[in-house]
Short mmCIF file of C-alpha atoms in Angstrom, two decimals:
data_model
loop_
_atom_site.label_atom_id
_atom_site.label_comp_id
_atom_site.label_asym_id
_atom_site.label_seq_id
_atom_site.Cartn_x
_atom_site.Cartn_y
_atom_site.Cartn_z
CA MET A 1 -34.77 168.80 87.28
CA GLN A 2 -37.81 166.61 85.99
CA PHE A 3 -36.19 163.48 87.49
CA LEU A 4 -35.71 165.27 90.83
CA THR A 5 -39.57 166.66 90.65
CA TYR A 6 -40.90 163.01 89.75
CA LEU A 7 -38.70 161.66 92.78
CA ILE A 8 -40.00 164.24 95.26
CA THR A 9 -43.52 163.71 94.09
CA LEU A 10 -42.87 159.84 94.35
CA CYS A 11 -41.73 159.96 97.94
CA LEU A 12 -44.57 162.27 98.95
CA LEU A 13 -47.75 160.67 97.19
CA ARG A 14 -46.78 157.01 97.25
CA PRO A 15 -47.76 156.53 101.23
CA LEU A 16 -51.08 158.44 100.42
CA ALA A 17 -51.73 155.99 97.63
CA SER A 18 -50.94 153.13 99.77
CA VAL A 19 -53.25 154.13 102.30
CA ALA A 20 -56.06 154.71 100.17
CA PHE A 21 -55.74 151.38 98.34
CA LYS A 22 -55.13 149.26 101.32
CA PRO A 23 -56.07 145.84 100.80
CA ASN A 24 -59.09 144.23 103.13
CA ASP A 25 -57.68 142.83 106.05
CA LYS A 26 -60.50 140.90 107.05
CA LYS A 27 -59.60 138.02 104.34
CA ARG A 28 -56.34 137.23 106.15
CA PRO A 29 -55.55 133.97 107.55
CA SER A 30 -55.77 133.68 111.29
CA VAL A 31 -53.26 131.95 112.87
CA TYR A 32 -54.09 128.97 114.61
CA ILE A 33 -54.04 128.68 118.27
CA ARG A 34 -55.21 125.21 120.26
CA SER A 35 -56.14 126.63 123.64
CA SER A 36 -55.92 129.31 126.17
CA TYR A 37 -52.89 130.03 127.92
CA MET A 38 -52.60 130.61 131.71
CA CYS A 39 -49.46 132.94 133.02
CA GLY A 40 -49.03 132.20 136.49
CA GLU A 41 -52.14 131.91 138.97
CA ARG A 42 -53.90 135.13 137.70
CA PHE A 43 -53.51 135.89 134.11
CA LEU A 44 -55.33 134.19 131.57
CA TYR A 45 -55.32 134.74 128.07
CA SER A 46 -58.72 133.02 126.29
CA GLN A 47 -58.13 131.41 122.73
CA PRO A 48 -60.00 133.42 120.68
CA THR A 49 -58.56 136.77 121.98
CA LEU A 50 -55.03 135.17 121.92
CA ARG A 51 -55.71 134.00 118.08
CA ASN A 52 -56.78 137.81 116.99
CA ASP A 53 -53.74 139.38 118.67
CA ALA A 54 -51.38 136.55 117.13
CA THR A 55 -53.20 137.13 113.77
CA GLU A 56 -52.66 140.92 114.01
CA GLY A 57 -48.91 140.09 115.37
CA CYS A 58 -48.32 137.95 111.97
CA SER A 59 -49.43 140.76 109.63
CA GLN A 60 -46.86 142.93 111.40
CA ILE A 61 -44.14 140.18 111.09
CA LYS A 62 -44.88 140.09 107.27
CA ARG A 63 -44.86 143.92 106.91
CA LYS A 64 -41.26 143.62 108.52
CA TYR A 65 -40.19 140.59 106.37
CA VAL A 66 -41.00 142.24 103.22
CA CYS A 67 -40.16 145.58 103.42
CA LYS A 68 -40.56 147.68 100.26
CA GLY A 69 -39.20 151.18 99.63
CA LEU A 70 -36.35 152.89 101.39
CA ARG A 71 -38.50 154.97 103.90
CA ARG A 72 -40.50 152.06 104.91
CA CYS A 73 -37.23 149.99 105.41
CA PHE A 74 -35.82 152.75 107.39
CA VAL A 75 -38.75 153.15 109.75
CA LEU A 76 -39.01 149.50 110.53
CA ARG A 77 -35.52 149.13 111.55
CA PHE A 78 -35.28 152.08 113.90
CA LYS A 79 -38.74 151.74 114.95
CA PRO A 80 -39.46 148.14 115.31
CA THR A 81 -43.06 146.78 116.10
CA VAL A 82 -42.14 143.11 116.58
CA LYS A 83 -38.42 141.84 117.35
CA ILE A 84 -36.67 138.73 117.10
CA TYR A 85 -36.96 136.29 119.60
CA ARG A 86 -33.53 135.29 121.45
CA GLY A 87 -34.71 133.78 124.52
CA PRO A 88 -33.86 130.17 126.17
CA HIS A 89 -38.02 128.88 125.79
CA PHE A 90 -38.30 128.37 122.35
CA THR A 91 -36.07 127.23 119.36
CA THR A 92 -36.45 126.34 115.93
CA SER A 93 -34.95 123.04 114.85
CA SER A 94 -32.07 122.52 112.28
CA GLU A 95 -34.09 121.60 109.71
CA GLU A 96 -36.35 124.67 110.13
CA ASN A 97 -33.27 126.86 109.99
CA ALA A 98 -32.28 125.42 106.71
CA TYR A 99 -35.80 127.44 105.27
CA GLU A 100 -34.74 130.48 106.96
CA SER A 101 -37.82 130.49 109.57
CA THR A 102 -37.31 132.82 112.41
CA LEU A 103 -38.83 133.27 115.85
CA TYR A 104 -40.22 136.42 116.41
CA GLU A 105 -42.28 137.97 119.43
CA VAL A 106 -45.06 140.33 119.35
CA GLU A 107 -46.29 142.12 122.73
CA ILE A 108 -49.96 140.99 123.35
CA ARG A 109 -52.34 143.91 124.45
CA LYS A 110 -52.65 143.88 128.33
CA HIS A 111 -56.31 144.61 128.01
CA SER A 112 -56.99 141.29 126.49
CA LEU A 113 -56.47 139.42 129.61
CA GLU A 114 -59.52 138.01 131.36
CA ASN A 115 -58.68 139.26 135.04
CA ALA A 116 -59.14 143.11 134.11
CA GLU A 117 -59.39 144.14 137.29
CA ILE A 118 -55.70 143.31 138.03
CA LEU A 119 -54.50 145.78 135.31
CA ASN A 120 -55.86 148.63 137.27
CA THR A 121 -52.87 148.71 139.56
CA ASP A 122 -50.26 151.08 139.11
CA ARG A 123 -47.46 148.23 139.86
CA PHE A 124 -48.87 146.17 136.87
CA LEU A 125 -45.30 146.25 134.87
CA ASP A 126 -45.50 142.59 133.46
CA GLU A 127 -45.29 142.38 129.56
CA PHE A 128 -46.75 139.29 127.37
CA ILE A 129 -45.30 138.29 124.76
CA ALA A 130 -46.68 135.92 121.73
CA VAL A 131 -43.59 133.78 120.16
CA MET A 132 -44.28 133.07 116.61
CA GLU A 133 -42.30 131.55 113.66
CA PHE A 134 -42.42 132.87 110.10
CA ASP A 135 -41.77 130.89 107.35
CA PRO A 136 -40.96 132.96 104.44
CA ILE A 137 -41.43 130.22 101.77
CA SER A 138 -44.97 129.52 102.65
CA ASN A 139 -45.59 132.97 103.89
CA MET A 140 -47.24 131.51 107.04
CA CYS A 141 -46.89 131.96 111.13
CA THR A 142 -46.82 129.28 113.18
CA PHE A 143 -47.79 130.29 116.96
CA GLN A 144 -45.03 128.68 119.44
CA GLY A 145 -46.54 129.76 122.67
CA VAL A 146 -46.83 132.90 125.44
CA LEU A 147 -44.21 134.44 127.66
CA ARG A 148 -44.64 136.44 130.48
CA ARG A 149 -41.87 139.28 131.27
CA SER A 150 -41.55 140.98 134.63
CA ALA A 151 -38.36 142.79 135.76
CA GLY A 152 -35.82 140.75 133.47
CA ILE A 153 -37.46 137.48 134.44
CA GLU A 154 -39.02 135.44 131.30
CA LEU A 155 -41.58 132.85 132.38
CA LYS A 156 -43.19 130.37 130.15
CA CYS A 157 -47.09 130.50 130.02
CA THR A 158 -48.63 127.03 130.18
CA GLU A 159 -51.40 125.98 128.11
CA LYS A 160 -54.75 125.59 129.42
CA PRO A 161 -56.61 122.57 127.62
CA PRO A 162 -59.96 123.51 126.83
CA SER A 163 -63.13 122.24 129.05
CA LEU A 164 -64.95 119.63 128.17
CA GLN A 165 -68.63 120.45 127.90
CA PRO A 166 -70.81 118.32 129.64
CA SER A 167 -72.40 116.32 126.78
CA PHE A 168 -76.42 115.58 126.47
CA SER A 169 -77.61 112.05 126.99
CA PRO A 170 -81.20 111.27 125.97
CA SER A 171 -81.17 108.45 128.47
CA SER A 172 -80.82 110.98 131.56
CA SER A 173 -83.37 113.48 130.84
CA THR A 174 -86.18 111.44 129.51
CA ARG A 175 -89.40 111.69 131.88
CA SER A 176 -91.08 108.48 132.91
CA LEU A 177 -94.57 108.09 131.44
CA ARG A 178 -97.68 107.23 133.90
#
């Protein structure tokens, strides 16, 4: 009887304790993203916004990979927030497969797009996905790219190189002295 009471108390209070003593997420390492991504001609994800969404997605992947407790594993299996990527655009090499690294897909928030006026239409059914590789040995995510899914068609978004800022040259801005 005492064991049953202990088990019920543990199941009820454990989620409350884990929420109360949740570690600070501000110290988590961010996922490195080289540049912005352009999906088609109208959709642009900026590099800082994509980095924030990918970092959040990586923390979701880590929670899925390390599932502790029966309740948490059950919820993660039947209500997944991240999925294993099985599409044709990204693959892991055979060397990486030896270390059990896996490609995951995480849906990117649509309000993060630069062209927000496009999102106001009712016909906006596109889904934008960040594909990341998770290495369980190093516990790190590596960003692979961005995909756009629409009506069963999957398109790979192109990387937009950072724009070069005009450099300041002192010779061009000097004033002539009289």
